[in-house]
Short mmCIF file of C-alpha atoms in Angstrom, two decimals:
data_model
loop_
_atom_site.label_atom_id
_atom_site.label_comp_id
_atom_site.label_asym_id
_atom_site.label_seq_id
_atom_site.Cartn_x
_atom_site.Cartn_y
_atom_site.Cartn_z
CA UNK A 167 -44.50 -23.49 0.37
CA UNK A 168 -41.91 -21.07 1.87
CA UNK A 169 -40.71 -20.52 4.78
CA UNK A 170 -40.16 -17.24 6.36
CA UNK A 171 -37.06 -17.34 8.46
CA UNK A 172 -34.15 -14.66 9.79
CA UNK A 173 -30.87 -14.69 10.17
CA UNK A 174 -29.20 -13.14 13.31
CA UNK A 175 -26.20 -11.63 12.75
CA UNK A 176 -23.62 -10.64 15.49
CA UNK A 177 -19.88 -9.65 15.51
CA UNK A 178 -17.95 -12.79 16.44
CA UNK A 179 -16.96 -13.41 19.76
CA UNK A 180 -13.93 -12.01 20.93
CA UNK A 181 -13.74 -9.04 18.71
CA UNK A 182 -13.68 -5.30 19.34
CA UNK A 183 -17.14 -4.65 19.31
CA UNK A 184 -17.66 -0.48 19.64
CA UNK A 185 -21.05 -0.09 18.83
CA UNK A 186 -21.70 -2.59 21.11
CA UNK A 187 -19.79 -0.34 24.08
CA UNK A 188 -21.46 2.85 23.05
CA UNK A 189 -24.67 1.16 23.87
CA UNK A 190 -24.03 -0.35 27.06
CA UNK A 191 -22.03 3.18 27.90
CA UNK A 192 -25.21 5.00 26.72
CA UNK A 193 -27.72 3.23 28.98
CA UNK A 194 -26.62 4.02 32.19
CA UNK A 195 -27.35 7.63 31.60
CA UNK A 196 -30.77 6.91 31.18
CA UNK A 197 -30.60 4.96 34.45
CA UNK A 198 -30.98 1.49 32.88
CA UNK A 199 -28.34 -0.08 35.09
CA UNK A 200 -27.03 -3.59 35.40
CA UNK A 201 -26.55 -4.13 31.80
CA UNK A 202 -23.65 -6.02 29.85
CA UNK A 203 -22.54 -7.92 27.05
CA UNK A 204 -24.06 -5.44 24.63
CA UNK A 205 -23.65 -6.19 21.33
CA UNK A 206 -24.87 -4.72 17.93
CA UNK A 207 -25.77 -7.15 14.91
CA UNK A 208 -27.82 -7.37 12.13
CA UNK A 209 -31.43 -9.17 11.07
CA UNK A 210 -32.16 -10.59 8.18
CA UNK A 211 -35.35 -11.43 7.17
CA UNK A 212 -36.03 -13.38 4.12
CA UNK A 213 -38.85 -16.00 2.55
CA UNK A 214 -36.90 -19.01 1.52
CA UNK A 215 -38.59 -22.26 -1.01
CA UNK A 216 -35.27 -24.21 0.43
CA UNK A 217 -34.26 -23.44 4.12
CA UNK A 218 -32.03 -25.91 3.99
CA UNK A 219 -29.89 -23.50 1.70
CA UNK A 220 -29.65 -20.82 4.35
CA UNK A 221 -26.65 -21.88 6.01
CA UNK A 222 -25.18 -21.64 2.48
CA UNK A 223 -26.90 -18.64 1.73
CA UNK A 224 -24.82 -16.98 4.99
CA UNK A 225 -21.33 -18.02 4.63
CA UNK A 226 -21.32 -16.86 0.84
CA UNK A 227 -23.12 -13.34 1.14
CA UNK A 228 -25.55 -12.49 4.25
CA UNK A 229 -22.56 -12.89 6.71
CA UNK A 230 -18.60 -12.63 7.02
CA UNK A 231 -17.84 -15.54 8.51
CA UNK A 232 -14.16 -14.55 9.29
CA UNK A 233 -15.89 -11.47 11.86
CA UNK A 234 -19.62 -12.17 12.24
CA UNK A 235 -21.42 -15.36 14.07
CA UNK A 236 -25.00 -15.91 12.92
CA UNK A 237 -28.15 -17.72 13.80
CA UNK A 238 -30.84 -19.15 11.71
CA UNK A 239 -34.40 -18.57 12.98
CA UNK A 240 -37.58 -20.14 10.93
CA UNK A 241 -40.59 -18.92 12.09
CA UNK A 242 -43.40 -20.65 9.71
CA UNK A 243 -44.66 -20.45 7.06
CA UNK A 244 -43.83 -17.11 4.91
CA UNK A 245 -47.50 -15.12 4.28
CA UNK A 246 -49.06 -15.00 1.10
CA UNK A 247 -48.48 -11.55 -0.17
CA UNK A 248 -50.89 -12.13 -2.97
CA UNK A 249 -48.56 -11.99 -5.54
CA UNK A 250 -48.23 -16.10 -6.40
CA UNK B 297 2.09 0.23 -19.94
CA UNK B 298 -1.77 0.79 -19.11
CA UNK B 299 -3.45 0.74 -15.70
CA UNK B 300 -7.40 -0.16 -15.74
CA UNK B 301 -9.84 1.55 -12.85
CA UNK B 302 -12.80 0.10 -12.20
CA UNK B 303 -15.92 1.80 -11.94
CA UNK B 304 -18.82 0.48 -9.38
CA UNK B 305 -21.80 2.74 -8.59
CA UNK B 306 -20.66 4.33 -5.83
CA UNK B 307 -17.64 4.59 -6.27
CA UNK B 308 -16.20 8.16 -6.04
CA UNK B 309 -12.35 7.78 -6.08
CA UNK B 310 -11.43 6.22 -9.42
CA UNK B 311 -10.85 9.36 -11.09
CA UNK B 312 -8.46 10.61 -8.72
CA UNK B 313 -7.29 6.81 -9.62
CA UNK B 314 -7.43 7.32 -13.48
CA UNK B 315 -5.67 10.49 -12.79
CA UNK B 316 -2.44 9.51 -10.67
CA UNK B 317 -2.58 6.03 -12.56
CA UNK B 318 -2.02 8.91 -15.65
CA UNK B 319 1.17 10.28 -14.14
CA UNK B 320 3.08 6.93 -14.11
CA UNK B 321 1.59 5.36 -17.84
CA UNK B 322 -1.58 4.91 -19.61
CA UNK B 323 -4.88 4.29 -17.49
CA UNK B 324 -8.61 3.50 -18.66
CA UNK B 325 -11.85 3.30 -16.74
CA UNK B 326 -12.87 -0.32 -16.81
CA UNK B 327 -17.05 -0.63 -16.26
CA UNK B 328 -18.00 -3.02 -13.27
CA UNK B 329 -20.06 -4.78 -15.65
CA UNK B 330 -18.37 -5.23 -18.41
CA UNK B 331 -16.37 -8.68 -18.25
CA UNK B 332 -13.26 -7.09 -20.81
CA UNK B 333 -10.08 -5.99 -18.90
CA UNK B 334 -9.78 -4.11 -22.13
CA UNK B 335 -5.62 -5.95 -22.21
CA UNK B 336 -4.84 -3.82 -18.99
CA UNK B 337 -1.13 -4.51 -17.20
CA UNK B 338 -2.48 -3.65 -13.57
CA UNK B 339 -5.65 -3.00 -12.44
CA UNK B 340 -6.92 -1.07 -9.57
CA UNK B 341 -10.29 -0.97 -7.31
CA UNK B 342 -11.08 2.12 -6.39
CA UNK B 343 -12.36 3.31 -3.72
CA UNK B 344 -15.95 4.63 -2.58
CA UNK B 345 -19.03 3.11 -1.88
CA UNK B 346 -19.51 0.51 -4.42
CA UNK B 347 -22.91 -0.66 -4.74
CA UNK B 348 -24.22 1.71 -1.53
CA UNK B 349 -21.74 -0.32 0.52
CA UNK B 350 -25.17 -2.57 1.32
CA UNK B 351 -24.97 -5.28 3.63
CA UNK B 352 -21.35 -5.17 4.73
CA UNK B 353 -18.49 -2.93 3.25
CA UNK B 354 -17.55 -4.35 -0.93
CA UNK B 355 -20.10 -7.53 0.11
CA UNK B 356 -21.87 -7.00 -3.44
CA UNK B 357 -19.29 -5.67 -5.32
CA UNK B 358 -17.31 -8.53 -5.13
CA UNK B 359 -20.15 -10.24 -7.45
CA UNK B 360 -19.69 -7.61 -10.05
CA UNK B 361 -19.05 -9.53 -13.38
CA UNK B 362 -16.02 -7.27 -13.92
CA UNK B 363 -14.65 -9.01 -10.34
CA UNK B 364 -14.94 -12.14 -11.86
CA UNK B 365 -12.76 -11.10 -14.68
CA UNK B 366 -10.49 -9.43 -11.81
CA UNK B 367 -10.15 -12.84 -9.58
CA UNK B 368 -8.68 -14.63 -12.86
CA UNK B 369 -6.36 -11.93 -13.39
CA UNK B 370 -4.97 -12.22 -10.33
CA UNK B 371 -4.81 -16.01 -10.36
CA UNK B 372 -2.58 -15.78 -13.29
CA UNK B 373 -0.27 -13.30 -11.62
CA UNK B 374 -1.87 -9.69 -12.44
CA UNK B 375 -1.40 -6.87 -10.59
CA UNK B 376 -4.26 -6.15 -8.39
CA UNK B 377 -4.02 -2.55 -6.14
CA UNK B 378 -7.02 -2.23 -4.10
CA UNK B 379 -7.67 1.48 -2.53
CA UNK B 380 -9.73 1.86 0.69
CA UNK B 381 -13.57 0.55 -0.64
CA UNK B 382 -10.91 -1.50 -3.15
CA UNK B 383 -9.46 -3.29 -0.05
CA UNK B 384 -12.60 -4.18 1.35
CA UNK B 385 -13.86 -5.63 -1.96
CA UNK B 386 -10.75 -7.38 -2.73
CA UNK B 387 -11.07 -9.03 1.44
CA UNK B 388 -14.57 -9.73 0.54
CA UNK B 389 -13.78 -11.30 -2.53
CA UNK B 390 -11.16 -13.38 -0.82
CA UNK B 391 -8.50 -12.20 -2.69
CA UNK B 392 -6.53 -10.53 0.26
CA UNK B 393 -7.10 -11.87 3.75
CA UNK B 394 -8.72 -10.33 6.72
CA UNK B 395 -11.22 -7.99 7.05
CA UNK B 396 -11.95 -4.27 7.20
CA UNK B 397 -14.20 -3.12 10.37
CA UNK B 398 -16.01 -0.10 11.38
CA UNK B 399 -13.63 2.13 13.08
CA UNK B 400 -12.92 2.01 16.84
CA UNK B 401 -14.05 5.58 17.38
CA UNK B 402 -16.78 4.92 15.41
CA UNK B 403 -16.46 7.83 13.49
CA UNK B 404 -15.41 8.92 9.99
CA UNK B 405 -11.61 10.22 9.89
CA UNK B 406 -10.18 12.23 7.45
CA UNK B 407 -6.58 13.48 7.81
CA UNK B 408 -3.44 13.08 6.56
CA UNK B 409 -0.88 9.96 8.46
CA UNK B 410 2.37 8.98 7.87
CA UNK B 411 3.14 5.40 7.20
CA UNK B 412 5.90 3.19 7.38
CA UNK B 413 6.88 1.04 4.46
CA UNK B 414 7.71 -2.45 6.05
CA UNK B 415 9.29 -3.62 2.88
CA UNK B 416 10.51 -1.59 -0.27
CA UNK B 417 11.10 -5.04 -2.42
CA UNK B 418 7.71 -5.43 -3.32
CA UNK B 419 6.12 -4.75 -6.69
CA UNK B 420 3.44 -1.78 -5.04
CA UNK B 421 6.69 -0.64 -2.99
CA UNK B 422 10.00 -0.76 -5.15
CA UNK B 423 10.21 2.98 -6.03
CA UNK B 424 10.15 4.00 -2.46
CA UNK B 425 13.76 3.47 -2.20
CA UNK B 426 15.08 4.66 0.82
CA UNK B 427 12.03 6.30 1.35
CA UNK B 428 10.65 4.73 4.77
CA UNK B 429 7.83 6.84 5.68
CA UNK B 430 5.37 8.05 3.68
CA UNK B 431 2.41 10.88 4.04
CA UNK B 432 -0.81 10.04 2.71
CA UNK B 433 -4.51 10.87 3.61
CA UNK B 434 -7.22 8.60 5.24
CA UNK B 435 -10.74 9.08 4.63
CA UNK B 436 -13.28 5.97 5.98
CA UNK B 437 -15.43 4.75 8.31
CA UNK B 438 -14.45 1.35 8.29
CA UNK B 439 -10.81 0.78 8.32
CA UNK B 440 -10.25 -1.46 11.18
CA UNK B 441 -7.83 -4.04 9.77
CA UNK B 442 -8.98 -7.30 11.75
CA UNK B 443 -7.79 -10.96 10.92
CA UNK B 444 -7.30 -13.92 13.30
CA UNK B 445 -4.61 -13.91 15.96
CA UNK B 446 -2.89 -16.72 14.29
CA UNK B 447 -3.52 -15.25 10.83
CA UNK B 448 -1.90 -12.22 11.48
CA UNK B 449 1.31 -14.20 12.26
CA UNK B 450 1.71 -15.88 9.76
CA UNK B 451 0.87 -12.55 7.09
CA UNK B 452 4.16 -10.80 9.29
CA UNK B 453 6.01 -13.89 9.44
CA UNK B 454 5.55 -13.77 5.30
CA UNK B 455 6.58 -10.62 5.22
CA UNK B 456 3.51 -9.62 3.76
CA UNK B 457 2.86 -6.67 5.52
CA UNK B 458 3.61 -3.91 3.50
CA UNK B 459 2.45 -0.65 5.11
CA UNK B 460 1.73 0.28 8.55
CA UNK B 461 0.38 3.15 10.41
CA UNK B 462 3.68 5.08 12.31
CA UNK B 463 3.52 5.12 15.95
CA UNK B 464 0.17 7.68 16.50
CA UNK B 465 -0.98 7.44 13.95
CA UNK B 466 -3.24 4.91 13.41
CA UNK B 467 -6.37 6.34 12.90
CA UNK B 468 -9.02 3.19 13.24
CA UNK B 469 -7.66 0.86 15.32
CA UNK B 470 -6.33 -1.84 12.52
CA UNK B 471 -4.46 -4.77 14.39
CA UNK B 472 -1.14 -4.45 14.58
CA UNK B 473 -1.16 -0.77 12.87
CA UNK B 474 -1.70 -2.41 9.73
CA UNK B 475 -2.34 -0.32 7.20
CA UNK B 476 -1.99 -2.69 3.53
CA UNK B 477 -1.70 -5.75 3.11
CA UNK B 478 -1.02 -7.92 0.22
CA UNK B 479 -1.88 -12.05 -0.86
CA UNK B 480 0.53 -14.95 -0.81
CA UNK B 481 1.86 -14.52 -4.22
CA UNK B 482 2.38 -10.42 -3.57
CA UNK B 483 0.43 -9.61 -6.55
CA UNK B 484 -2.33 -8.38 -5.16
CA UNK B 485 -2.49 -5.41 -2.45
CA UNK B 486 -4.79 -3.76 -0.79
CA UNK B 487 -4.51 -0.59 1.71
CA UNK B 488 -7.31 1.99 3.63
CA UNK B 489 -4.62 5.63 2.72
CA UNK B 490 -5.23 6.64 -0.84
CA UNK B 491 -2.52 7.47 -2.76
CA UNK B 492 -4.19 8.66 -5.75
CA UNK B 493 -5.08 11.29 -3.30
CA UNK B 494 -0.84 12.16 -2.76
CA UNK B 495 0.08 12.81 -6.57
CA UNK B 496 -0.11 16.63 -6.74
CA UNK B 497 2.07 18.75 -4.63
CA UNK B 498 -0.71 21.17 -4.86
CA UNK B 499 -2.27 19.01 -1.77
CA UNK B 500 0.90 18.62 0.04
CA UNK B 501 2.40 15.45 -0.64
CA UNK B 502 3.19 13.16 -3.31
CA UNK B 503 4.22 10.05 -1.82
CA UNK B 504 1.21 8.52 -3.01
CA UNK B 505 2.44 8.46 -6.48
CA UNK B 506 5.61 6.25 -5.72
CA UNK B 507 3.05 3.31 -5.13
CA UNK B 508 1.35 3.86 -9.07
CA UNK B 509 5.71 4.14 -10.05
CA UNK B 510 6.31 0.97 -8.23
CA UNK B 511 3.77 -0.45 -10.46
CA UNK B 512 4.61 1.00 -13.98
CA UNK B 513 8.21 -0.01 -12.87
CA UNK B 514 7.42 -3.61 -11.85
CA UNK B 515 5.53 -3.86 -15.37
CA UNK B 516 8.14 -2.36 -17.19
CA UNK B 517 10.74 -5.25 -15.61
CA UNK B 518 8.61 -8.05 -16.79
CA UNK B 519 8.40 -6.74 -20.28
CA UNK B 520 12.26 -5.88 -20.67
CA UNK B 521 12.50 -9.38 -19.65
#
C-alpha cells in the first residue's frame, strides 16, 4: 500500500533568501504587519511503495542539499486513483 | 583537434557553442542521449534550459545518459567547459562545486561585464596572456554563485578561481564576485558569461574566443607531447 507523503523544501538557513524578502517587503503594503522570517520553498508531493527511500530520494534529486533544507511529511495512505 | 557540444532539450546556446568552438578547431554536436563522445578532445555544456530547467536549474540534466559518458571523461582528465545552464549542470552533477542561485535582484540580466582573469596558467585561460580583463555578456536568472563559507576558502586558497566579476560589475550577487570556477584537478570549468557569445567583432567583443583558444592550445600541448 502506498503512502502519500511531501517533501518541504526551503532554502537553507543562513542563505540569501530574495524571494523570501520580496514577500515579507510586499505584505506590509497590504497592511499585513508584524510578519518575518519569510521564506519561499518548494512542495513536493509524491505516492511512495517505500517511504523509507524518501530521505534518499531528496539528497539525490528532489533537493540540493548543499542550499536547500527539507522536511518529510507522510500523511496516509496515498488514494486509490483507480488505476491499480 | 575537435570540440563536442552537447545538445539537451532546451538548450538554446550550443550553436553559438558549435560556432565559436569552429573558430579555434573542429566541433560536433554531441546528442544528450546518445552515450558516444564521438572521440571528442574537449567537450562543452551549453547553455539554456536543459530539460525545462524543472525542479532546480541542470537538476535533470545531469541524469542525461550523455552526462554519464561526460563524468568519466572528466575523471580521466578531459576537458570539461561548462557555459551558464552548463555550469549549473556540471554543479548539479557534482563535477564543479557550489551552486548557482536565483539572482539577488531577482530578475533576468542581460548585458555585457567585464571580468577579471584571476589566473592566466590555466588550461580555459592560457591564451589570455597579458590580457587581465575581459568583456563578455551575461544573460540568466540564476547566477548567484553560492558555496559554503569554508568552501569558498579553500576553492581561492587553490587558486581555483578563475574568473571574477570586476568591481561593479557583478550582476547577481555570486559570493565573492565569482564568476567561473573550476574542479580540483582544473580540468573541468564552469562560468555564468558566455563566451561563445564574444567571438565576432560584429557584437563588440571577442574576448570570449580566447577561452575556446586556451582550449585548442592546451590540447594541442598534450598531443605535441
Amino acid at each position: 500500500m502506498a503512502v502519500h507523503a511531501r517533501v518541504l523544501v526551503k532554502p537553507k538557513a543562513g542563505i540569501l533568501d530574495p524571494q523570501g524578502q520580496a514577500v515579507q517587503r510586499a505584505l506590509p503594503a497590504l497592511g499585513f504587519t508584524g510578519v518575518r522570517n519569510v521564506h519561499v520553498g518548494r512542495l513536493i508531493e509524491l505516492d511512495v511503495e517505500d517511504p523509507s527511500r524518501l530521505p534518499e530520494m531528496c539528497e539525490r534529486l528532489l533537493t540540493n542539499p548543499l542550499i536547500e533544507d527539507y522536511e518529510i511529511v507522510e500523511t496516509g495512505s496515498a488514494e486509490d486513483d483507480g488505476s491499480a | 583537434m575537435k570540440f563536442g557540444v552537447i545538445r539537451f532539450p532546451g538548450s538554446c546556446d550550443e550553436v553559438d557553442a558549435l560556432c565559436a568552438s569552429q573558430r579555434a578547431g573542429e566541433a560536433v554536436i554531441l546528442w544528450h542521449s546518445d552515450r558516444d563522445l564521438q572521440g571528442v578532445d574537449a567537450v562543452i555544456v551549453p547553455g539554456g534550459f536543459s530539460y525545462g530547467d524543472y525542479l532546480r536549474a541542470g537538476a535533470i540534466a545531469r541524469f542525461a545518459p550523455v552526462m554519464e559518458e561526460v563524468a568519466e571523461f572528466a575523471r580521466a582528465g578531459g576537458i570539461v567547459l561548462g557555459i551558464c545552464n552548463g555550469f549549473q549542470v556540471l554543479c548539479e552533477a557534482g563535477l564543479l562545486p557550489g551552486a548557482l542561485l536565483p539572482n539577488t535582484s531577482l530578475k533576468f540580466v542581460f548585458r555585457q561585464v567585464d571580468l577579471e582573469v584571476v589566473r592566466t596558467d590555466t588550461r580555459f585561460t592560457r591564451a589570455c596572456g597579458d590580457r587581465h580583463r575581459l568583456s563578455i555578456p551575461v544573460k540568466h536568472t540564476t547566477g548567484r554563485f553560492y558555496a559554503p563559507d569554508a568552501q569558498l576558502r579553500k576553492l581561492e586558497a587553490d587558486g581555483r578561481v578563475l574568473l571574477r566579476y570586476a568591481p561593479g560589475h557583478n550582476p547577481n550577487g555570486s559570493l565573492r564576485d565569482i564568476a567561473g570556477v573550476c574542479n580540483e584537478a582544473g580540468n573541468v570549468f564552469g562560468l555564468m558569461p558566455h563566451p561563445e557569445h564574444a567571438v565576432d567583432p560584429l557584437t563588440g567583443s571577442t574576448d570570449g574566443l580566447l577561452l575556446f583558444q586556451s582550449i585548442r592550445d592546451q590540447i594541442a600541448d598534450r598531443v605535441a607531447v
